[in-house]
JSON list of C-alpha atoms in Angstrom, two decimals:
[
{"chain": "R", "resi": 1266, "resn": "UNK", "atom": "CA", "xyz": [7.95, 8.43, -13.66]},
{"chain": "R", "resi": 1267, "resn": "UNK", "atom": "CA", "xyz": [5.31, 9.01, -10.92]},
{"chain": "R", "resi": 1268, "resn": "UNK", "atom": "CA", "xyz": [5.75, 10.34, -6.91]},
{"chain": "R", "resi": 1269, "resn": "UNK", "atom": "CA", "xyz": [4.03, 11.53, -4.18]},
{"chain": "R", "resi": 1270, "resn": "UNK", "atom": "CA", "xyz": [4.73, 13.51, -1.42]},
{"chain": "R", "resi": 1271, "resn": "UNK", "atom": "CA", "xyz": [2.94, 13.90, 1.84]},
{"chain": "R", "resi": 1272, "resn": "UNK", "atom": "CA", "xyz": [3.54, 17.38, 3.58]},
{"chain": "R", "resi": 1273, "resn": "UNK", "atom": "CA", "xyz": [3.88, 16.51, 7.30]},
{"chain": "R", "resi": 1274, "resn": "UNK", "atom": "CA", "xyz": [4.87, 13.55, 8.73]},
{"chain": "R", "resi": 1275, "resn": "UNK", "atom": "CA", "xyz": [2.88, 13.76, 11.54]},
{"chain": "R", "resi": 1276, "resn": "UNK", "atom": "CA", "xyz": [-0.71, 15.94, 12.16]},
{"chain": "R", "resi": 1277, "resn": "UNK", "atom": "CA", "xyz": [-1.95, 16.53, 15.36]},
{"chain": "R", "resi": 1278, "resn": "UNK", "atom": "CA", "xyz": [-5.76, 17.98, 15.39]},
{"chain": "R", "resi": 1279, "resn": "UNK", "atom": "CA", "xyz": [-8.15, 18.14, 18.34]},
{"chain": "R", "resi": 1280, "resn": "UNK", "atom": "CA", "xyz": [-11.12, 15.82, 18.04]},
{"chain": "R", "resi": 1281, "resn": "UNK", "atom": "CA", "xyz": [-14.33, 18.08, 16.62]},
{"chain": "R", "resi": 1282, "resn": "UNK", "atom": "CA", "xyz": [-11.65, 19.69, 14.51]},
{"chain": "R", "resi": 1283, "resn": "UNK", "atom": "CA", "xyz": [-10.75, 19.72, 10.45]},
{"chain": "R", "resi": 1284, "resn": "UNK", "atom": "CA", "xyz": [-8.86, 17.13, 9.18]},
{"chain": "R", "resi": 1285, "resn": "UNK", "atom": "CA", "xyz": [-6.33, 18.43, 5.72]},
{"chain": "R", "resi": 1286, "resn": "UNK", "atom": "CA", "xyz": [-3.79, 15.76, 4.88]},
{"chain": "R", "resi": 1287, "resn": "UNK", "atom": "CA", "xyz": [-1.62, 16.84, 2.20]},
{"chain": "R", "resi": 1288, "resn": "UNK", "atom": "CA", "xyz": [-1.36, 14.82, -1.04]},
{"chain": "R", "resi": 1289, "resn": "UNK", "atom": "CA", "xyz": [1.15, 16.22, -4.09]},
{"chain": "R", "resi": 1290, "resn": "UNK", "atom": "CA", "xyz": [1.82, 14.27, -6.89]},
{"chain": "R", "resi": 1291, "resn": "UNK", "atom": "CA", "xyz": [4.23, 14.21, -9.98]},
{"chain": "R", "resi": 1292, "resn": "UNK", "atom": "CA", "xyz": [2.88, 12.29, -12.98]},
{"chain": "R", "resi": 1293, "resn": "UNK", "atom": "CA", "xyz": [4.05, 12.18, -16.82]},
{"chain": "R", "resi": 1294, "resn": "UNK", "atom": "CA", "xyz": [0.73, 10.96, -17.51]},
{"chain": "R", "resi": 1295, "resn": "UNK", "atom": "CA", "xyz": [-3.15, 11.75, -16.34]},
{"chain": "R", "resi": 1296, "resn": "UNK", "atom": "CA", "xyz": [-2.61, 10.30, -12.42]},
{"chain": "R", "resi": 1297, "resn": "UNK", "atom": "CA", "xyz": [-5.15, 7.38, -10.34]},
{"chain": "R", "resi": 1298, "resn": "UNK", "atom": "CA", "xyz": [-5.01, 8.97, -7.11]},
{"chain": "R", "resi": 1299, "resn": "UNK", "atom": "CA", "xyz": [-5.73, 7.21, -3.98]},
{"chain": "R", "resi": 1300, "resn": "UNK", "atom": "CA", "xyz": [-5.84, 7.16, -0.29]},
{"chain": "R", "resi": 1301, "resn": "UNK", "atom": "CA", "xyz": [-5.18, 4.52, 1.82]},
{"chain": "R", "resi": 1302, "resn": "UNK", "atom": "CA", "xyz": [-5.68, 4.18, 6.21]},
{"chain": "R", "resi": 1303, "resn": "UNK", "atom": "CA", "xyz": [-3.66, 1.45, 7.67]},
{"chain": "R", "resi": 1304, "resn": "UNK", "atom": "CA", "xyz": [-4.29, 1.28, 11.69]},
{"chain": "R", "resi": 1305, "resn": "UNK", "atom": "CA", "xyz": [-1.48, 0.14, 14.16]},
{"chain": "R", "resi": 1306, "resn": "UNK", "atom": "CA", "xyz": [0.16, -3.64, 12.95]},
{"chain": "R", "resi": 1307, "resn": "UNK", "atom": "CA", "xyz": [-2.46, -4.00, 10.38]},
{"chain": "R", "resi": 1308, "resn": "UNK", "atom": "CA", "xyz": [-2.92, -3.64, 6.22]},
{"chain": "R", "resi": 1309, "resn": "UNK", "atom": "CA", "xyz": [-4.07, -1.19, 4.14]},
{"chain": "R", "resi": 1310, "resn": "UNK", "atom": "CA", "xyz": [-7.45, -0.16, 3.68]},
{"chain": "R", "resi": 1311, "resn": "UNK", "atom": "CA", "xyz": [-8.66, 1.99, 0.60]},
{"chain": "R", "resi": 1312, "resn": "UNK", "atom": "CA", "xyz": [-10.53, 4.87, 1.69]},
{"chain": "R", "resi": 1313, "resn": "UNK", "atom": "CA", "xyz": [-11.17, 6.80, -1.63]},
{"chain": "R", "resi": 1314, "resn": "UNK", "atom": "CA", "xyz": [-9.81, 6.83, -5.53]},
{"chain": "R", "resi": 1315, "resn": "UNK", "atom": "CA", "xyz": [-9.87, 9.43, -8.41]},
{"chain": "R", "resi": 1316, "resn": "UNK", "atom": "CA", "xyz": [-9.52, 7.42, -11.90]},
{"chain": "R", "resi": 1317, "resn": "UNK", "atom": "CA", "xyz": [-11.85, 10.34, -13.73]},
{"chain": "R", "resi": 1318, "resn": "UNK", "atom": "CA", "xyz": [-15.52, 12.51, -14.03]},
{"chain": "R", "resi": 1319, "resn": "UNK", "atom": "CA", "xyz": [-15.72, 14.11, -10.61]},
{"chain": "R", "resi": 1320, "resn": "UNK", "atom": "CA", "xyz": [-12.71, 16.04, -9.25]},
{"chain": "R", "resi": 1321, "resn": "UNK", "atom": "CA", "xyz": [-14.26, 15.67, -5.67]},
{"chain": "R", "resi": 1322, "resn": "UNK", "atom": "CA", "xyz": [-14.43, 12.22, -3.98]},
{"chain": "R", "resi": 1323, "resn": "UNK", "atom": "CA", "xyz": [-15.82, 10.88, -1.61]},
{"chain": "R", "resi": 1324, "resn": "UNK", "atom": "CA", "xyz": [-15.08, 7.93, 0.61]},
{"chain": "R", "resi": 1325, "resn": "UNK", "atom": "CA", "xyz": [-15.52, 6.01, 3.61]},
{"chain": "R", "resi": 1326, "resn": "UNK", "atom": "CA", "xyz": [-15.56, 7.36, 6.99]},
{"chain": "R", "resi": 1327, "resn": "UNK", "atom": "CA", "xyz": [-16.57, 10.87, 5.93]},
{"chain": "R", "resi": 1328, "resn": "UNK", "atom": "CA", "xyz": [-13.32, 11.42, 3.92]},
{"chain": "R", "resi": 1329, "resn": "UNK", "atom": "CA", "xyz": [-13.21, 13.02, 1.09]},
{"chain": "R", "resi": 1330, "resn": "UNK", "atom": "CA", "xyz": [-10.39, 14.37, -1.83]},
{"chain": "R", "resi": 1331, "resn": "UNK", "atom": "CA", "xyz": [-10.33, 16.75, -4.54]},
{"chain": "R", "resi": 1332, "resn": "UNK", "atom": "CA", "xyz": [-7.91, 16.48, -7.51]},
{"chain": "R", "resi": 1333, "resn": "UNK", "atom": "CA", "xyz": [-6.88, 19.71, -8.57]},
{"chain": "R", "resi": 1334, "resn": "UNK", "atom": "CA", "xyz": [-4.68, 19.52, -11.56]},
{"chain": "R", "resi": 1335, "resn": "UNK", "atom": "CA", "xyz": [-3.75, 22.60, -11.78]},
{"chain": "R", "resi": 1336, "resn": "UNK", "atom": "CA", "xyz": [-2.25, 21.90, -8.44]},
{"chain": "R", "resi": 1337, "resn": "UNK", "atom": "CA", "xyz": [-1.17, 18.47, -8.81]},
{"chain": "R", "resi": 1338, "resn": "UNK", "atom": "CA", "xyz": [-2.61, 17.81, -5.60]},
{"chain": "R", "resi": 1339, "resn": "UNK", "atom": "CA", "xyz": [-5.45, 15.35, -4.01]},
{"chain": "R", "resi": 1340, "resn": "UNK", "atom": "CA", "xyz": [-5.24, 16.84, -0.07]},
{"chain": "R", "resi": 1341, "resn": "UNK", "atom": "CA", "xyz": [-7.32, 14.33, 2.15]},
{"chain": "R", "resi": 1342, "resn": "UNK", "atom": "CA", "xyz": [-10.20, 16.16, 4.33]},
{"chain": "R", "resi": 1343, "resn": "UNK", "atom": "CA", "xyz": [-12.50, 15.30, 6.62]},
{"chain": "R", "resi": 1344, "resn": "UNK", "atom": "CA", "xyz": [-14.82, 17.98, 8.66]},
{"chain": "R", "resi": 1345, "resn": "UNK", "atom": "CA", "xyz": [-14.37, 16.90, 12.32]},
{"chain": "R", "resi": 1346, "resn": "UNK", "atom": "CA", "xyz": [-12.05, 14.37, 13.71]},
{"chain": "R", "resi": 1347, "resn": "UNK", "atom": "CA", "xyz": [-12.60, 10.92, 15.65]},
{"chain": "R", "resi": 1348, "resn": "UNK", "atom": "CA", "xyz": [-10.62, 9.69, 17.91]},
{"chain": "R", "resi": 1349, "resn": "UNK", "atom": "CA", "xyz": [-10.76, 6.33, 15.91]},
{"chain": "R", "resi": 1350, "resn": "UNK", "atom": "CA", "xyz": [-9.53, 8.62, 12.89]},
{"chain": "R", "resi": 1351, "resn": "UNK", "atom": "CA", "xyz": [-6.11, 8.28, 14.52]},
{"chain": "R", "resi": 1352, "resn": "UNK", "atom": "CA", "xyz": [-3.88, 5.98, 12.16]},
{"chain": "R", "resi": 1353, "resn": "UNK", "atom": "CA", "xyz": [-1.29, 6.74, 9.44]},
{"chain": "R", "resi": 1354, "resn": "UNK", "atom": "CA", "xyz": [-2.56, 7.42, 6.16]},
{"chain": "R", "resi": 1355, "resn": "UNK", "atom": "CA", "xyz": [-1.22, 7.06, 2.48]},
{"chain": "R", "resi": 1356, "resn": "UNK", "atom": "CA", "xyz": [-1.72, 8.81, -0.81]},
{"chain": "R", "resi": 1357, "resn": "UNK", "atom": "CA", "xyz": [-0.73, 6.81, -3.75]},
{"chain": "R", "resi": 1358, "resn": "UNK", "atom": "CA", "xyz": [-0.64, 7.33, -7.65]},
{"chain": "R", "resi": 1359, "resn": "UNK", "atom": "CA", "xyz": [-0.98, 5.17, -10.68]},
{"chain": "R", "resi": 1360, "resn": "UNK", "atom": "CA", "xyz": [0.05, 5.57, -14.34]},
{"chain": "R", "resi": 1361, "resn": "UNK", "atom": "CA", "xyz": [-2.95, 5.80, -16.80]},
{"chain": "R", "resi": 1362, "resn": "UNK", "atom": "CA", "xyz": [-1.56, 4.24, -19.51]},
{"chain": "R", "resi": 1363, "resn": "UNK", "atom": "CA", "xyz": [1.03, 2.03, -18.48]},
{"chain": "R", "resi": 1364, "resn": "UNK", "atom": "CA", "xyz": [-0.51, 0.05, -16.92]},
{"chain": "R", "resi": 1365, "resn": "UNK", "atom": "CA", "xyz": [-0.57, -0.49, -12.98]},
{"chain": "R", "resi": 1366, "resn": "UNK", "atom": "CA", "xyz": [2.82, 1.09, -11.32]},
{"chain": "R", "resi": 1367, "resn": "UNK", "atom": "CA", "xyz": [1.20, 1.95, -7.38]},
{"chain": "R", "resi": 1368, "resn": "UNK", "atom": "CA", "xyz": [4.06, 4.73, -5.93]},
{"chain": "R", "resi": 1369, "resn": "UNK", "atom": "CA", "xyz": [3.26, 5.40, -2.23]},
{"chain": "R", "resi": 1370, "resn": "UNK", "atom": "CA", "xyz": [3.39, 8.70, -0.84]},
{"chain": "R", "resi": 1371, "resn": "UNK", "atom": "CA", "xyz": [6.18, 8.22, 3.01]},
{"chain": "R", "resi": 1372, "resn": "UNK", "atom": "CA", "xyz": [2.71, 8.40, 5.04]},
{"chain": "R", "resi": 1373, "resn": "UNK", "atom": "CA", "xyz": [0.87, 10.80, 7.12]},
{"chain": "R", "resi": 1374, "resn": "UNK", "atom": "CA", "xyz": [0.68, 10.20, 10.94]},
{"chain": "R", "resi": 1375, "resn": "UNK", "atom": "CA", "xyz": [-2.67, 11.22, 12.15]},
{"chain": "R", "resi": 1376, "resn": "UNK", "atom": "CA", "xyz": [-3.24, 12.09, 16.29]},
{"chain": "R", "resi": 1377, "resn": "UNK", "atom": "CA", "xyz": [-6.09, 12.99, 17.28]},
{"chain": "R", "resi": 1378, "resn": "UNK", "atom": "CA", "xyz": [-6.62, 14.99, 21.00]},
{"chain": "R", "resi": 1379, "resn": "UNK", "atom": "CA", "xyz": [-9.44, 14.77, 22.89]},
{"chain": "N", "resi": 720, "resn": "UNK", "atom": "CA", "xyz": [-15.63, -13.50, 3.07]},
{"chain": "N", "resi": 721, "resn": "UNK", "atom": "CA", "xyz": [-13.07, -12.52, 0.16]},
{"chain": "N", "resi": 722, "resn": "UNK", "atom": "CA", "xyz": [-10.41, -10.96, 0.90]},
{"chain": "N", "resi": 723, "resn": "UNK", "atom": "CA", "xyz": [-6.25, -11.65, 1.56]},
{"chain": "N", "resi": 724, "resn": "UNK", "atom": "CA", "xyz": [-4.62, -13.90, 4.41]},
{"chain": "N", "resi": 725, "resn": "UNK", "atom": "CA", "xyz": [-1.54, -13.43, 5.71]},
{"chain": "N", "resi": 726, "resn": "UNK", "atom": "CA", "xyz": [0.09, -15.94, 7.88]},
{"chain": "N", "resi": 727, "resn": "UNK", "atom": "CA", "xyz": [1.80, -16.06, 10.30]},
{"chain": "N", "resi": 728, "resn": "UNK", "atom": "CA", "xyz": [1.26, -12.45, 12.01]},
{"chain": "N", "resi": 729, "resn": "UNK", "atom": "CA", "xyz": [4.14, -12.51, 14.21]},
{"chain": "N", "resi": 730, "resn": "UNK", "atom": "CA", "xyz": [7.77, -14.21, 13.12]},
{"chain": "N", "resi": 731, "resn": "UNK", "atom": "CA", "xyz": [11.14, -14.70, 14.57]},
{"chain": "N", "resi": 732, "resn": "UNK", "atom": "CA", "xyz": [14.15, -15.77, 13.12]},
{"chain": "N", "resi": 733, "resn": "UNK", "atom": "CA", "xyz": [17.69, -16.46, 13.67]},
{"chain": "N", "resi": 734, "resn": "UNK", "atom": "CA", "xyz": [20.03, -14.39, 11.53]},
{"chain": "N", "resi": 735, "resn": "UNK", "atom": "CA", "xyz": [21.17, -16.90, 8.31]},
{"chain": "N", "resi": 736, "resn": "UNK", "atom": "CA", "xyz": [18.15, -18.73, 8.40]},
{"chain": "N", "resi": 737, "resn": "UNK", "atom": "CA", "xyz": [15.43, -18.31, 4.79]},
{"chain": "N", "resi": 738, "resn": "UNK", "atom": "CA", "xyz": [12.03, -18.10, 6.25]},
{"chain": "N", "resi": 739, "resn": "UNK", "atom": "CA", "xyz": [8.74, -17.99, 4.05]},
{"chain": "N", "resi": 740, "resn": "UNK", "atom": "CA", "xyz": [6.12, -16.18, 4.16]},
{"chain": "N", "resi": 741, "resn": "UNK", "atom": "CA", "xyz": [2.69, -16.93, 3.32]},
{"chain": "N", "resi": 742, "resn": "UNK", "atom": "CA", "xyz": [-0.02, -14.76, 1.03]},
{"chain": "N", "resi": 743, "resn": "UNK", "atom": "CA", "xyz": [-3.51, -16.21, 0.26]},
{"chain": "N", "resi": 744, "resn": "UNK", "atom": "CA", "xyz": [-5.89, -14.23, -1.36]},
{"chain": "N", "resi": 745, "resn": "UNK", "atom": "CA", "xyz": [-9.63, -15.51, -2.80]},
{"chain": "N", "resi": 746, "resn": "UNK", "atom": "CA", "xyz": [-10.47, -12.62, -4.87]},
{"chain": "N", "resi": 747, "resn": "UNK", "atom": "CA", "xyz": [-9.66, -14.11, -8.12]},
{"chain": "N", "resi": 748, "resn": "UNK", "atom": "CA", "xyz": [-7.31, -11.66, -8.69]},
{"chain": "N", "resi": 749, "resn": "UNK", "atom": "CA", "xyz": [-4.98, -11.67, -11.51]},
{"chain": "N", "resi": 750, "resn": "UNK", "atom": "CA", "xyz": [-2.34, -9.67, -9.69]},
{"chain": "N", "resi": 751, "resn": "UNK", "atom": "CA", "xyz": [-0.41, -10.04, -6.74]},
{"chain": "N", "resi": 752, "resn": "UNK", "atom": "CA", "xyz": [2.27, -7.85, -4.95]},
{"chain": "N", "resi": 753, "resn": "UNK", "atom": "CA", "xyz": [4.59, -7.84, -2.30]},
{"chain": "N", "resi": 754, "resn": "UNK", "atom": "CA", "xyz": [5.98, -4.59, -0.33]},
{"chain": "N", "resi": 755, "resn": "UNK", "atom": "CA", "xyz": [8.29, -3.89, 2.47]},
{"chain": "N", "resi": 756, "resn": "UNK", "atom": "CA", "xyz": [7.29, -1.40, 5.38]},
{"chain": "N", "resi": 757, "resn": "UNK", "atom": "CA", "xyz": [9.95, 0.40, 7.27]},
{"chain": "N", "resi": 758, "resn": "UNK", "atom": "CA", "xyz": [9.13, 3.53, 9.24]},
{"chain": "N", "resi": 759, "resn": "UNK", "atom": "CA", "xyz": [9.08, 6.41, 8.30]},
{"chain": "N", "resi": 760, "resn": "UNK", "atom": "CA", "xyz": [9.50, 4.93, 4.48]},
{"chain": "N", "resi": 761, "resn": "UNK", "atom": "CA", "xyz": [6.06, 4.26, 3.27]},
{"chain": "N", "resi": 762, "resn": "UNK", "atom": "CA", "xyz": [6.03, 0.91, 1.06]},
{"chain": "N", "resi": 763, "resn": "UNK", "atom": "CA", "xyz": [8.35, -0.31, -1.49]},
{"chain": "N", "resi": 764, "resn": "UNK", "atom": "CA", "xyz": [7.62, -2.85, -3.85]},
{"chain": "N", "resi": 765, "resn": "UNK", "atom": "CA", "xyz": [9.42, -6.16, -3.80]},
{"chain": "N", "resi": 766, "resn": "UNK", "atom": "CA", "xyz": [8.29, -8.18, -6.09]},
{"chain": "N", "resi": 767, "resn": "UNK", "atom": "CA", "xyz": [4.52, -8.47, -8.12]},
{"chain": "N", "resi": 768, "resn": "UNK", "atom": "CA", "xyz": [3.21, -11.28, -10.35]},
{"chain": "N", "resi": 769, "resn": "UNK", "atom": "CA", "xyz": [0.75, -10.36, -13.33]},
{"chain": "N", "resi": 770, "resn": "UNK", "atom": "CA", "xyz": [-0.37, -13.91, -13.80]},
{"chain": "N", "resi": 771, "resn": "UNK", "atom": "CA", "xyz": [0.25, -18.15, -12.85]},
{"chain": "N", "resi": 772, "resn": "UNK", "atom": "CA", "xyz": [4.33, -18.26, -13.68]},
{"chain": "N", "resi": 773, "resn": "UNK", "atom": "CA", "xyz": [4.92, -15.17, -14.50]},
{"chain": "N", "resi": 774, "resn": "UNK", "atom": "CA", "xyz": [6.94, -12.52, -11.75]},
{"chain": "N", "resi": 775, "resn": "UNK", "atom": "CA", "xyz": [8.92, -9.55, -11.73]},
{"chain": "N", "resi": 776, "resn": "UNK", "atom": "CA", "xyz": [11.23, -7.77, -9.52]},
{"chain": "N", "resi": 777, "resn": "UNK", "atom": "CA", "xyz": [10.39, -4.66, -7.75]},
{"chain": "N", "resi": 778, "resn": "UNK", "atom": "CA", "xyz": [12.31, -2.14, -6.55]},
{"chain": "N", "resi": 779, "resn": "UNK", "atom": "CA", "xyz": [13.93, -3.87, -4.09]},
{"chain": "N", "resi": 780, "resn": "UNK", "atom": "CA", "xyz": [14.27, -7.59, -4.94]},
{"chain": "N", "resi": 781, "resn": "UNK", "atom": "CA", "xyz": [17.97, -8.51, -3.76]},
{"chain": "N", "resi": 782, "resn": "UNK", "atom": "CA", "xyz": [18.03, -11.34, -0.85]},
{"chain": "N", "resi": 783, "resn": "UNK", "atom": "CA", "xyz": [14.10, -12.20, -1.82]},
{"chain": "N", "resi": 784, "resn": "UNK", "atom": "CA", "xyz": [12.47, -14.54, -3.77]},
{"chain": "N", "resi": 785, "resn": "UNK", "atom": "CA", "xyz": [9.11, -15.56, -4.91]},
{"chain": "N", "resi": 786, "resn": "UNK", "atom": "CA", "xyz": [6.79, -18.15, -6.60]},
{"chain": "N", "resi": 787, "resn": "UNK", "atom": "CA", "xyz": [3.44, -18.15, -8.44]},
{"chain": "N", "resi": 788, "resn": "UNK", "atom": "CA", "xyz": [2.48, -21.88, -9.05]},
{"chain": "N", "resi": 789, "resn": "UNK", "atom": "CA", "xyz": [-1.75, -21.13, -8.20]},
{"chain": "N", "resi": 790, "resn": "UNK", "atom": "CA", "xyz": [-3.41, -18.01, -8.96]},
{"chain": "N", "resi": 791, "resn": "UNK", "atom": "CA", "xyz": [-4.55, -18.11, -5.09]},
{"chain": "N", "resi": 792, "resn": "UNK", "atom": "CA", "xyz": [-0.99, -17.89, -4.01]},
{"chain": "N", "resi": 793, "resn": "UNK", "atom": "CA", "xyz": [2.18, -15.62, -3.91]},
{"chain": "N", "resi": 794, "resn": "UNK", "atom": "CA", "xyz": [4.51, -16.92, -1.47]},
{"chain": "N", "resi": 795, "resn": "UNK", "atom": "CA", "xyz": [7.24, -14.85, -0.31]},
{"chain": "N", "resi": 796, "resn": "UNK", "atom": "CA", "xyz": [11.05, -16.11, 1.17]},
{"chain": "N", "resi": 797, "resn": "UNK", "atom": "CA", "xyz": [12.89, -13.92, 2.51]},
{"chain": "N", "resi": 798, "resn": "UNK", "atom": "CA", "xyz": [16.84, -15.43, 1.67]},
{"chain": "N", "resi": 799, "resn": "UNK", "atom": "CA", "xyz": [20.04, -15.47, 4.17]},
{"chain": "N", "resi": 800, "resn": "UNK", "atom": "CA", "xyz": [21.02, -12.61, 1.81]},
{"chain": "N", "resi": 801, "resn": "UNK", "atom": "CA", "xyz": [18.79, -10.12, 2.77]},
{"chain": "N", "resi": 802, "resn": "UNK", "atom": "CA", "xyz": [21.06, -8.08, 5.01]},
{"chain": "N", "resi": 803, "resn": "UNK", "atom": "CA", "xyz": [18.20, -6.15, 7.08]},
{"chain": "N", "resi": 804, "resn": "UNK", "atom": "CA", "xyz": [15.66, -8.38, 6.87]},
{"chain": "N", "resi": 805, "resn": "UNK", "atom": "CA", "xyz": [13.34, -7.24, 10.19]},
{"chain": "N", "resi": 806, "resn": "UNK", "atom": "CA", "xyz": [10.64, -5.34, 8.64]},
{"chain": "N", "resi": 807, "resn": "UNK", "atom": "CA", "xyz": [6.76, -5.39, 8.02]},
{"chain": "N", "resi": 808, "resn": "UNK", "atom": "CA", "xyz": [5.46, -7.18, 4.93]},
{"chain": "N", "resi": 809, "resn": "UNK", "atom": "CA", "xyz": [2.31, -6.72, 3.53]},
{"chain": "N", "resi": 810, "resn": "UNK", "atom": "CA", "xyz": [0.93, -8.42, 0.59]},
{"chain": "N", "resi": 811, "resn": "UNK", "atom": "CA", "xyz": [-1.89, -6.94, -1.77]},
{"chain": "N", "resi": 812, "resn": "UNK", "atom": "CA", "xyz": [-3.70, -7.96, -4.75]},
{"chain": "N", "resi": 813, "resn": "UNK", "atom": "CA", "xyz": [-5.50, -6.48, -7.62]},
{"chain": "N", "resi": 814, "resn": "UNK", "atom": "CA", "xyz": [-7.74, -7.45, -10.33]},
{"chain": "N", "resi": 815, "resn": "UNK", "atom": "CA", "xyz": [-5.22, -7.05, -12.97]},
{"chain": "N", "resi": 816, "resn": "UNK", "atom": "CA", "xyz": [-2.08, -5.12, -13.40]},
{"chain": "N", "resi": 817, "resn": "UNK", "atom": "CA", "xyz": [-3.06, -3.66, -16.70]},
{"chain": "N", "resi": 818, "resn": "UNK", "atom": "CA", "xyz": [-4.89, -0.71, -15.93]},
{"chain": "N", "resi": 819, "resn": "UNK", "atom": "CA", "xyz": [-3.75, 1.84, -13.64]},
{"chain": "N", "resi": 820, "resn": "UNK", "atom": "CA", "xyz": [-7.43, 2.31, -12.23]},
{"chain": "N", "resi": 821, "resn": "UNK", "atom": "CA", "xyz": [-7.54, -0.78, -10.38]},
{"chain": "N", "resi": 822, "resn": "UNK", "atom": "CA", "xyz": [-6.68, -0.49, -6.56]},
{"chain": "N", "resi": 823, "resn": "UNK", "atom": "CA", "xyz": [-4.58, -2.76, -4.66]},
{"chain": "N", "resi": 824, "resn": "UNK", "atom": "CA", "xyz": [-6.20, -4.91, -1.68]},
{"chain": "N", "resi": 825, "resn": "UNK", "atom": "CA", "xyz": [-4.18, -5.02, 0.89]},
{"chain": "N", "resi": 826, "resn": "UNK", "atom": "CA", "xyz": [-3.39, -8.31, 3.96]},
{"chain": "N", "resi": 827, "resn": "UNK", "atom": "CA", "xyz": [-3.18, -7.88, 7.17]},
{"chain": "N", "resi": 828, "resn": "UNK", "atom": "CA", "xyz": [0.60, -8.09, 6.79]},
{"chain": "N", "resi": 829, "resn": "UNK", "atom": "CA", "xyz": [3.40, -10.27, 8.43]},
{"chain": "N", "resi": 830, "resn": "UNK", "atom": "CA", "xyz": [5.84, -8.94, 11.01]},
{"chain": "N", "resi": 831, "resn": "UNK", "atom": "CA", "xyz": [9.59, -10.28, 10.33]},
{"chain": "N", "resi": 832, "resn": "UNK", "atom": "CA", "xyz": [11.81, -9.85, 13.12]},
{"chain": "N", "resi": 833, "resn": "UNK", "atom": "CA", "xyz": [15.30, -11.45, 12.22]},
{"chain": "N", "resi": 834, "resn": "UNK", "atom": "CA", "xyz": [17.92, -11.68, 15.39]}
]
């Protein structure tokens, strides 16, 4: 069985700043990884995946992940925050082998201060 | 344009009434998926559909019901006997539900307020 947690409900960072979302996951099997932004009363958008090769991703918007197995982690970063960055964002994992079985992280509020 | 319509954006019902709600998607995906967003709770799957006839029950099925007569289409009712039925749904699809790999597209979700 797979889960995610998200450490933080809600981040706060000033605009210009770092952006570190926190992403841990528990998987009986090699994890997809994934990150997902959904804006106010809207869907989902993907903004980056892991499946395999490189343990650093990168993604839309000037996000960007790294799986650290060792860790069992895939924290969310992005150098310096826009205001339009604000939104709630979601780490998910997969199975590898069993097929397709998304399990969705409770969501990370971001807030971003001008 | 591909991608996944959800309609309406905004519904109301009265409290006993089924109401259904509509998912569209021209991907030519294989799979299709319903989830439930409260907040503070992330998603939770309600029901998905690997292929044409063919459904499954998520995680929280009880008071819902779906159907899968087109590939194009995963309509979802919500029943009498869902007994906290305001929520936000959002349906996604994805090429096929075999590999892990394969992310989930997502609609632009229908809000379900139930009075």
């Amino acid at each position: 069985a797979q889960s995610v947690t998200q450490l933080g409900s809600h981040v706060s960072v000033s605009e210009g700043a770092l952006v570190l979302l926190r992403c841990n996951y528990s998987s009986s099997v090699p994890p997809y990884l994934f990150w997902y932004v959904q804006y106010p009363n809207q869907g989902l958008q993907l903004l980056l995946k892991y499946t395999t090769g490189a343990t650093l991703v990168k993604g839309i918007n000037g996000f960007e992940a790294e799986f650290k197995k060792s860790e069992t982690s895939f924290h969310l970063t992005k150098p310096s925050a826009h205001m339009s960055d604000a939104a709630e964002y979601f780490c998910a994992v997969s199975a590898s082998h069993y097929g397709q079985n998304f399990v969705f992280g409770p969501g990370t509020r971001l807030s971003v201060l001008p | 344009d591909g991608g996944i319509t959800q309609s309406p954006k905004y519904l109301f019902r009265k409290e006993g009434q089924n109401v259904t709600l509509s998912c569209e998607q021209n991907l030519n995906h294989d799979a299709m998926y319903w989830y439930r967003q409260d907040p503070g709770q992330g998603l939770r799957l309600i029901y998905y559909s690997q292929i044409v006839n063919d459904f499954q029950k998520g995680d929280i099925a009880e008071g819902y019901s779906v159907s899968r007569e087109k590939k194009e289409s995963f309509p979802l009712t919500v029943t009498s006997a869902q007994k906290n039925p305001t929520a936000f749904y959002l349906c996604a699809s994805s090429i096929s539900r075999t590999s892990g790999s394969y992310e989930q597209y997502f609609g632009p979700g229908t809000r379900l307020t139930v009075t």
